[in-house]
Amino acid sequence: MHESLAPSTSNSPNASAGLDATGVSDGELLVATAAGDRKAFGKLYDRYARAVLGLALARLGDRGRAEDAVQETFASIWRAAASYRPERGPGAPWLFTVARNAMTNQWRSRGDLPVETADEYSLELGPDEQAEQAWRSFLIHRSLEVLPAEQRAVIELAYWQGLSQSEIADRLRIPLGTVKTRSRGALRRLASALKEDLQ
Amino acid sequence: MNPDFDTLVGDDATPDELAALRHVHELLLSATPAPELPRRLARPPRIRRRAPRLPIGRVRATLALAAATLVGIALGSGLSLDHGGRDQTRVALAMHGVGPLAAASALIEVGQRSPRGKWPLEMSVRGLPPPPGNARYELYLTRKGEPDALCGTFRTRQAGLTRVRLDAPGDLDEYTGWIVTSGIPGRHTRVLLTT
């Protein structure tokens, strides 16, 4: 077991990619997973399960198959973690690649094509741009996991449910000033978490 | 309605910080909503660690321990991840290739025991080439290292992942491991994958 992965006491937003409030990077978690550390694997799952599900929904277009793909992806991560090389870069791109490969294997095994190969994934984007957009959405979904629940709720209501700040205040029964504070705080945390990945 | 950036951020940020926050704002606008995890995905899949290569004399003991662990999990509280209304996975365990097929692997997900006393399972196999002719691979439960109960036969595709649905018979606690063998008629059967 890797005692070094115990959460730190720091509460500051992280200045580098792949870190959450515990200060443990994705790469460190992958290395620990390769050594059989189930707690590290569980932390990776907590960080990436929603991001992988979002990617799977975009690629496979079917909720049931997407959920199967999440399990298949994490089975692959568990099996293949030893192939991750920290010196080659942070963990997020490696995890993204494993997820895409697992999904590709899944649709190949069923003999049909993924939704993403068709133009409807984005009518304006070519394959490279589609891949880039998928990567960015993956990172955004993963980065949301670094937010405290109350900040994440504000962001999701604002961006994905289209609520105004006043409506969010009503929905969450909190003062408008608190909504503003949480919004700013959330964007700052996300900017910090995404800093290296998006350079 | 898209959120207004200036309202969200206010006017107390530096120009550099403002640029970074605007970048995040635009990413959020372009991202699809992050999906909520369903109950079946609330926890990571429970996967057995791939067994290390051991001296032959220790293999049987390891298999026995693995099977005991499997049975303990399967019969205990275990997991209850359902498969979209299909069988509920009680336990998952990994198999690894042997000899020239060391790169092959498989994941066995065992479901809830059926009223007829069988354990439905789904096996995802990777790296096992298609058997020649009409031959089929065989999945066995083992007892004391020897194949004992046949769970079913299957073929694989040329490349990538093959998923098959089989059934394990009887009481799992009677067995000590799982193996996949080459069921090629007229040839000596050999173990290709093992837990």
Short mmCIF file of C-alpha atoms in Angstrom, two decimals:
data_model
loop_
_atom_site.label_atom_id
_atom_site.label_comp_id
_atom_site.label_asym_id
_atom_site.label_seq_id
_atom_site.Cartn_x
_atom_site.Cartn_y
_atom_site.Cartn_z
CA MET A 1 0.00 0.00 0.00
CA HIS A 2 1.24 3.48 -0.84
CA GLU A 3 1.08 5.54 2.31
CA SER A 4 2.48 8.50 0.40
CA LEU A 5 -0.88 8.83 -1.32
CA ALA A 6 -2.62 9.87 1.86
CA PRO A 7 -4.42 13.19 1.44
CA SER A 8 -2.41 16.26 2.32
CA THR A 9 -3.79 18.98 4.51
CA SER A 10 -3.49 21.63 1.82
CA ASN A 11 -6.76 23.18 0.73
CA SER A 12 -5.32 25.50 -1.86
CA PRO A 13 -6.33 25.17 -5.49
CA ASN A 14 -3.82 23.19 -7.44
CA ALA A 15 -1.52 24.88 -9.83
CA SER A 16 -0.86 21.89 -12.02
CA ALA A 17 -2.91 19.43 -13.99
CA GLY A 18 -4.15 16.17 -12.63
CA LEU A 19 -4.22 17.27 -9.03
CA ASP A 20 -7.14 17.56 -6.70
CA ALA A 21 -7.39 18.78 -3.14
CA THR A 22 -5.30 15.80 -2.02
CA GLY A 23 -2.33 17.02 -4.04
CA VAL A 24 -1.84 13.59 -5.62
CA SER A 25 -1.39 13.62 -9.38
CA ASP A 26 -3.04 11.29 -11.85
CA GLY A 27 0.41 9.96 -12.73
CA GLU A 28 1.14 9.08 -9.11
CA LEU A 29 -2.20 7.30 -8.87
CA LEU A 30 -1.45 5.33 -12.03
CA VAL A 31 1.92 4.25 -10.72
CA ALA A 32 0.32 3.15 -7.45
CA THR A 33 -2.45 1.35 -9.35
CA ALA A 34 0.18 -0.55 -11.32
CA ALA A 35 1.55 -1.74 -7.99
CA GLY A 36 -1.88 -3.09 -7.02
CA ASP A 37 -3.05 -0.20 -4.85
CA ARG A 38 -6.85 -0.40 -4.95
CA LYS A 39 -7.29 2.87 -3.09
CA ALA A 40 -5.33 4.66 -5.78
CA PHE A 41 -7.44 2.93 -8.42
CA GLY A 42 -10.56 4.07 -6.59
CA LYS A 43 -9.31 7.66 -6.58
CA LEU A 44 -8.70 7.49 -10.31
CA TYR A 45 -12.20 6.15 -10.74
CA ASP A 46 -13.66 9.00 -8.70
CA ARG A 47 -11.79 11.52 -10.81
CA TYR A 48 -12.49 10.04 -14.22
CA ALA A 49 -15.65 7.95 -14.19
CA ARG A 50 -17.92 10.82 -15.28
CA ALA A 51 -15.43 11.99 -17.88
CA VAL A 52 -15.20 8.49 -19.33
CA LEU A 53 -18.97 8.13 -19.32
CA GLY A 54 -19.31 11.47 -21.13
CA LEU A 55 -16.80 10.35 -23.74
CA ALA A 56 -18.53 7.00 -24.12
CA LEU A 57 -21.93 8.63 -24.59
CA ALA A 58 -20.50 10.85 -27.32
CA ARG A 59 -18.77 7.96 -29.08
CA LEU A 60 -21.25 5.15 -28.65
CA GLY A 61 -24.53 7.04 -28.51
CA ASP A 62 -26.21 4.49 -26.31
CA ARG A 63 -26.51 4.75 -22.54
CA GLY A 64 -26.27 1.04 -21.80
CA ARG A 65 -23.27 0.49 -24.01
CA ALA A 66 -21.64 3.64 -22.68
CA GLU A 67 -21.98 2.35 -19.13
CA ASP A 68 -20.50 -0.98 -20.18
CA ALA A 69 -17.66 0.95 -21.78
CA VAL A 70 -16.91 2.71 -18.50
CA GLN A 71 -16.44 -0.62 -16.76
CA GLU A 72 -14.37 -1.94 -19.64
CA THR A 73 -12.23 1.19 -19.60
CA PHE A 74 -11.43 0.90 -15.93
CA ALA A 75 -10.75 -2.81 -16.26
CA SER A 76 -8.25 -1.83 -18.97
CA ILE A 77 -6.75 0.85 -16.74
CA TRP A 78 -6.27 -1.67 -13.96
CA ARG A 79 -4.64 -4.15 -16.30
CA ALA A 80 -2.52 -1.69 -18.25
CA ALA A 81 -1.45 0.79 -15.57
CA ALA A 82 2.05 -0.69 -15.58
CA SER A 83 2.51 0.54 -19.14
CA TYR A 84 2.13 4.16 -18.06
CA ARG A 85 5.48 5.99 -18.02
CA PRO A 86 5.50 9.14 -15.85
CA GLU A 87 8.50 10.52 -17.69
CA ARG A 88 6.47 10.67 -20.89
CA GLY A 89 3.85 13.03 -19.51
CA PRO A 90 0.90 13.46 -17.17
CA GLY A 91 -1.71 10.78 -16.64
CA ALA A 92 -4.74 12.43 -18.26
CA PRO A 93 -3.70 11.87 -21.91
CA TRP A 94 -2.81 8.26 -21.14
CA LEU A 95 -6.20 7.71 -19.50
CA PHE A 96 -7.96 9.37 -22.43
CA THR A 97 -6.17 7.07 -24.87
CA VAL A 98 -7.03 3.97 -22.86
CA ALA A 99 -10.67 5.08 -22.71
CA ARG A 100 -10.87 5.65 -26.45
CA ASN A 101 -9.22 2.32 -27.17
CA ALA A 102 -11.60 0.50 -24.86
CA MET A 103 -14.55 2.11 -26.62
CA THR A 104 -13.16 1.30 -30.04
CA ASN A 105 -12.74 -2.31 -28.98
CA GLN A 106 -16.29 -2.36 -27.73
CA TRP A 107 -17.89 -1.22 -30.97
CA ARG A 108 -15.59 -3.46 -32.99
CA SER A 109 -16.63 -6.43 -30.90
CA ARG A 110 -20.27 -5.72 -31.68
CA GLY A 111 -19.64 -5.25 -35.38
CA ASP A 112 -21.02 -1.75 -35.78
CA LEU A 113 -19.61 1.72 -36.03
CA PRO A 114 -19.28 4.37 -33.36
CA VAL A 115 -21.45 7.42 -33.49
CA GLU A 116 -18.39 9.62 -33.52
CA THR A 117 -17.27 8.47 -36.97
CA ALA A 118 -20.33 10.04 -38.51
CA ASP A 119 -20.60 13.71 -39.28
CA GLU A 120 -23.40 14.24 -36.82
CA TYR A 121 -20.95 14.35 -33.93
CA SER A 122 -20.23 17.85 -35.14
CA LEU A 123 -21.28 19.18 -38.49
CA GLU A 124 -18.59 21.83 -38.46
CA LEU A 125 -15.59 19.87 -37.25
CA GLY A 126 -13.23 17.52 -39.05
CA PRO A 127 -11.80 14.39 -37.40
CA ASP A 128 -8.88 16.24 -35.81
CA GLU A 129 -11.14 18.90 -34.38
CA GLN A 130 -13.58 16.25 -33.17
CA ALA A 131 -10.76 14.51 -31.34
CA GLU A 132 -9.64 17.81 -29.86
CA GLN A 133 -13.17 18.65 -28.77
CA ALA A 134 -13.59 15.20 -27.21
CA TRP A 135 -10.32 15.68 -25.34
CA ARG A 136 -11.36 19.08 -24.05
CA SER A 137 -14.77 17.87 -22.91
CA PHE A 138 -13.02 14.94 -21.22
CA LEU A 139 -10.75 17.35 -19.36
CA ILE A 140 -13.60 19.64 -18.38
CA HIS A 141 -15.64 16.76 -17.00
CA ARG A 142 -12.61 15.43 -15.17
CA SER A 143 -11.73 18.87 -13.79
CA LEU A 144 -15.20 19.32 -12.35
CA GLU A 145 -14.26 16.61 -9.89
CA VAL A 146 -11.73 18.96 -8.27
CA LEU A 147 -14.52 21.33 -7.31
CA PRO A 148 -16.25 21.21 -3.96
CA ALA A 149 -19.82 20.00 -4.45
CA GLU A 150 -21.35 23.41 -3.80
CA GLN A 151 -19.19 25.06 -6.48
CA ARG A 152 -19.81 22.30 -8.97
CA ALA A 153 -23.57 22.63 -8.52
CA VAL A 154 -23.44 26.34 -9.35
CA ILE A 155 -21.38 25.72 -12.49
CA GLU A 156 -23.64 22.93 -13.73
CA LEU A 157 -26.78 24.98 -13.16
CA ALA A 158 -25.28 28.01 -14.89
CA TYR A 159 -23.72 26.34 -17.91
CA TRP A 160 -25.78 23.25 -18.54
CA GLN A 161 -29.20 24.16 -17.23
CA GLY A 162 -29.08 27.77 -18.35
CA LEU A 163 -30.13 29.28 -15.03
CA SER A 164 -29.31 32.87 -14.20
CA GLN A 165 -27.50 33.64 -10.98
CA SER A 166 -30.77 34.79 -9.40
CA GLU A 167 -32.45 31.56 -10.44
CA ILE A 168 -29.54 29.57 -9.03
CA ALA A 169 -29.87 31.44 -5.76
CA ASP A 170 -33.58 30.57 -5.64
CA ARG A 171 -32.97 26.95 -6.61
CA LEU A 172 -30.23 26.42 -4.02
CA ARG A 173 -31.80 28.75 -1.45
CA ILE A 174 -28.62 30.69 -0.96
CA PRO A 175 -27.93 34.44 -1.20
CA LEU A 176 -27.11 35.87 -4.62
CA GLY A 177 -23.73 37.00 -3.31
CA THR A 178 -22.90 33.42 -2.41
CA VAL A 179 -23.72 32.31 -5.95
CA LYS A 180 -21.33 34.92 -7.32
CA THR A 181 -18.60 33.92 -4.88
CA ARG A 182 -18.99 30.24 -5.72
CA SER A 183 -19.03 30.92 -9.46
CA ARG A 184 -15.82 32.92 -9.35
CA GLY A 185 -14.18 30.40 -7.06
CA ALA A 186 -15.17 27.53 -9.32
CA LEU A 187 -13.83 29.18 -12.46
CA ARG A 188 -10.55 29.94 -10.73
CA ARG A 189 -10.18 26.36 -9.54
CA LEU A 190 -10.98 25.04 -13.00
CA ALA A 191 -8.49 27.40 -14.61
CA SER A 192 -5.85 26.18 -12.21
CA ALA A 193 -6.68 22.51 -12.74
CA LEU A 194 -6.68 22.89 -16.53
CA LYS A 195 -3.60 25.08 -16.74
CA GLU A 196 -1.07 22.52 -17.93
CA ASP A 197 -3.38 20.27 -19.88
CA LEU A 198 -4.57 23.03 -22.17
CA GLN A 199 -1.21 24.66 -22.86
CA MET B 1 -29.39 31.11 -21.76
CA ASN B 2 -25.61 31.25 -21.59
CA PRO B 3 -24.14 32.68 -18.41
CA ASP B 4 -22.67 36.13 -18.77
CA PHE B 5 -18.94 36.06 -18.22
CA ASP B 6 -18.62 39.55 -16.78
CA THR B 7 -21.40 38.89 -14.29
CA LEU B 8 -19.80 35.63 -13.23
CA VAL B 9 -16.29 36.93 -12.77
CA GLY B 10 -16.76 40.49 -11.64
CA ASP B 11 -14.11 43.14 -12.10
CA ASP B 12 -11.48 42.28 -9.52
CA ALA B 13 -9.33 39.99 -11.66
CA THR B 14 -6.00 40.81 -13.27
CA PRO B 15 -5.79 40.76 -17.09
CA ASP B 16 -3.89 37.43 -17.07
CA GLU B 17 -6.34 35.87 -14.69
CA LEU B 18 -9.22 37.24 -16.71
CA ALA B 19 -7.87 35.60 -19.85
CA ALA B 20 -7.53 32.24 -18.08
CA LEU B 21 -11.04 32.48 -16.66
CA ARG B 22 -12.49 33.42 -20.04
CA HIS B 23 -10.79 30.36 -21.54
CA VAL B 24 -12.45 28.14 -18.96
CA HIS B 25 -15.77 29.92 -19.54
CA GLU B 26 -15.57 29.18 -23.28
CA LEU B 27 -14.62 25.57 -22.65
CA LEU B 28 -17.61 25.15 -20.39
CA LEU B 29 -19.88 26.65 -23.01
CA SER B 30 -18.61 24.21 -25.63
CA ALA B 31 -18.59 21.13 -23.40
CA THR B 32 -21.46 18.70 -23.25
CA PRO B 33 -23.05 18.41 -19.79
CA ALA B 34 -21.14 16.03 -17.58
CA PRO B 35 -23.37 12.98 -17.10
CA GLU B 36 -24.37 11.77 -13.68
CA LEU B 37 -23.12 8.32 -12.79
CA PRO B 38 -25.86 5.71 -12.46
CA ARG B 39 -25.94 3.51 -9.39
CA ARG B 40 -24.22 0.65 -11.17
CA LEU B 41 -21.19 2.87 -11.74
CA ALA B 42 -21.06 4.33 -8.27
CA ARG B 43 -17.99 2.23 -7.52
CA PRO B 44 -15.14 1.00 -9.68
CA PRO B 45 -15.34 -2.54 -11.04
CA ARG B 46 -13.74 -5.03 -8.74
CA ILE B 47 -11.00 -6.70 -10.67
CA ARG B 48 -8.60 -9.27 -9.44
CA ARG B 49 -4.98 -8.40 -9.65
CA ARG B 50 -3.13 -10.25 -12.36
CA ALA B 51 -1.27 -13.10 -10.74
CA PRO B 52 2.50 -12.76 -10.71
CA ARG B 53 4.57 -15.51 -12.27
CA LEU B 54 5.24 -18.03 -9.54
CA PRO B 55 7.28 -21.18 -9.27
CA ILE B 56 5.17 -24.19 -10.26
CA GLY B 57 5.01 -25.41 -6.69
CA ARG B 58 3.22 -22.26 -5.60
CA VAL B 59 0.75 -22.08 -8.44
CA ARG B 60 -1.77 -24.44 -6.92
CA ALA B 61 -1.74 -22.64 -3.60
CA THR B 62 -2.23 -19.34 -5.38
CA LEU B 63 -5.14 -20.68 -7.37
CA ALA B 64 -6.73 -21.99 -4.22
CA LEU B 65 -6.33 -18.64 -2.54
CA ALA B 66 -7.74 -16.84 -5.58
CA ALA B 67 -10.75 -19.12 -5.69
CA ALA B 68 -11.33 -18.76 -1.98
CA THR B 69 -11.26 -15.00 -2.36
CA LEU B 70 -13.61 -15.20 -5.33
CA VAL B 71 -16.08 -17.34 -3.46
CA GLY B 72 -15.84 -15.11 -0.43
CA ILE B 73 -16.68 -12.09 -2.50
CA ALA B 74 -19.30 -13.84 -4.56
CA LEU B 75 -21.14 -15.13 -1.55
CA GLY B 76 -20.58 -12.11 0.65
CA SER B 77 -21.81 -8.62 0.22
CA GLY B 78 -19.78 -8.21 -2.97
CA LEU B 79 -20.73 -5.83 -5.70
CA SER B 80 -24.08 -5.29 -7.22
CA LEU B 81 -23.39 -3.56 -10.47
CA ASP B 82 -26.10 -4.36 -12.90
CA HIS B 83 -25.66 -4.48 -16.66
CA GLY B 84 -28.52 -2.37 -17.85
CA GLY B 85 -31.17 -4.78 -16.68
CA ARG B 86 -29.15 -7.88 -17.47
CA ASP B 87 -27.34 -10.01 -14.93
CA GLN B 88 -25.91 -8.35 -11.89
CA THR B 89 -22.17 -8.68 -11.61
CA ARG B 90 -21.23 -10.10 -8.25
CA VAL B 91 -17.53 -10.38 -8.90
CA ALA B 92 -15.02 -9.80 -11.66
CA LEU B 93 -11.67 -11.46 -11.97
CA ALA B 94 -8.82 -11.28 -14.43
CA MET B 95 -7.11 -14.09 -16.32
CA HIS B 96 -3.71 -13.87 -17.94
CA GLY B 97 -2.10 -15.66 -20.82
CA VAL B 98 0.36 -18.52 -20.41
CA GLY B 99 3.54 -19.25 -22.38
CA PRO B 100 3.49 -17.92 -25.95
CA LEU B 101 0.14 -16.26 -25.21
CA ALA B 102 1.41 -14.33 -22.21
CA ALA B 103 0.06 -11.12 -23.72
CA ALA B 104 -3.49 -12.49 -23.85
CA SER B 105 -5.93 -11.66 -21.09
CA ALA B 106 -9.54 -12.05 -20.08
CA LEU B 107 -11.96 -10.58 -17.64
CA ILE B 108 -14.67 -12.80 -16.17
CA GLU B 109 -17.70 -11.10 -14.66
CA VAL B 110 -19.87 -13.51 -12.71
CA GLY B 111 -23.52 -12.62 -12.26
CA GLN B 112 -26.17 -13.62 -9.77
CA ARG B 113 -26.86 -17.31 -9.41
CA SER B 114 -29.86 -18.38 -11.45
CA PRO B 115 -32.80 -20.30 -9.99
CA ARG B 116 -31.42 -23.35 -11.79
CA GLY B 117 -28.25 -23.10 -9.75
CA LYS B 118 -25.95 -21.83 -12.48
CA TRP B 119 -23.74 -18.74 -12.40
CA PRO B 120 -24.11 -16.70 -15.59
CA LEU B 121 -20.88 -15.05 -16.59
CA GLU B 122 -19.57 -12.79 -19.29
CA MET B 123 -15.99 -13.23 -20.37
CA SER B 124 -14.13 -10.51 -22.30
CA VAL B 125 -11.12 -12.04 -24.04
CA ARG B 126 -8.24 -10.21 -25.62
CA GLY B 127 -5.28 -11.44 -27.63
CA LEU B 128 -6.43 -15.01 -28.13
CA PRO B 129 -6.24 -15.81 -31.86
CA PRO B 130 -9.13 -17.60 -33.55
CA PRO B 131 -8.75 -21.36 -33.16
CA PRO B 132 -8.17 -23.32 -36.36
CA GLY B 133 -11.04 -24.90 -38.27
CA ASN B 134 -14.07 -25.64 -36.17
CA ALA B 135 -12.13 -25.89 -32.92
CA ARG B 136 -13.36 -24.01 -29.89
CA TYR B 137 -11.75 -22.80 -26.69
CA GLU B 138 -13.04 -24.19 -23.42
CA LEU B 139 -13.48 -22.44 -20.10
CA TYR B 140 -13.12 -24.74 -17.09
CA LEU B 141 -13.39 -24.38 -13.39
CA THR B 142 -10.48 -26.25 -11.88
CA ARG B 143 -10.12 -28.38 -8.81
CA LYS B 144 -6.65 -28.94 -7.43
CA GLY B 145 -5.20 -27.54 -10.62
CA GLU B 146 -7.04 -29.88 -12.96
CA PRO B 147 -9.94 -28.97 -15.27
CA ASP B 148 -13.07 -30.15 -13.56
CA ALA B 149 -16.28 -28.40 -14.65
CA LEU B 150 -16.83 -27.11 -18.16
CA CYS B 151 -18.43 -23.66 -18.24
CA GLY B 152 -18.74 -23.56 -22.03
CA THR B 153 -16.87 -23.22 -25.27
CA PHE B 154 -16.25 -20.25 -27.49
CA ARG B 155 -14.40 -18.93 -30.48
CA THR B 156 -12.55 -15.63 -30.77
CA ARG B 157 -12.30 -13.06 -33.53
CA GLN B 158 -9.19 -12.13 -35.44
CA ALA B 159 -8.21 -9.18 -33.31
CA GLY B 160 -9.29 -7.12 -30.37
CA LEU B 161 -11.94 -8.01 -27.89
CA THR B 162 -14.30 -10.96 -27.92
CA ARG B 163 -17.16 -11.18 -25.43
CA VAL B 164 -18.85 -14.46 -24.70
CA ARG B 165 -21.63 -15.46 -22.32
CA LEU B 166 -21.24 -18.73 -20.51
CA ASP B 167 -22.47 -20.41 -17.32
CA ALA B 168 -20.53 -21.79 -14.40
CA PRO B 169 -22.17 -24.81 -12.85
CA GLY B 170 -22.62 -25.90 -9.27
CA ASP B 171 -21.10 -24.51 -6.14
CA LEU B 172 -18.18 -22.25 -6.89
CA ASP B 173 -16.61 -22.95 -3.54
CA GLU B 174 -15.84 -26.47 -4.71
CA TYR B 175 -13.32 -25.14 -7.21
CA THR B 176 -9.89 -23.63 -6.97
CA GLY B 177 -9.47 -21.62 -10.18
CA TRP B 178 -10.38 -21.00 -13.81
CA ILE B 179 -8.55 -21.91 -17.00
CA VAL B 180 -9.11 -21.59 -20.71
CA THR B 181 -7.81 -24.49 -22.75
CA SER B 182 -7.42 -25.17 -26.43
CA GLY B 183 -10.15 -27.59 -27.35
CA ILE B 184 -8.61 -28.69 -30.61
CA PRO B 185 -9.67 -32.24 -31.46
CA GLY B 186 -6.81 -34.68 -31.80
CA ARG B 187 -4.29 -32.45 -30.10
CA HIS B 188 -3.00 -32.37 -26.61
CA THR B 189 -5.05 -29.92 -24.60
CA ARG B 190 -3.03 -27.11 -23.13
CA VAL B 191 -3.79 -24.25 -20.78
CA LEU B 192 -3.86 -20.87 -22.54
CA LEU B 193 -5.29 -18.57 -19.87
CA THR B 194 -5.43 -18.92 -16.13
CA THR B 195 -6.49 -16.92 -13.10
#
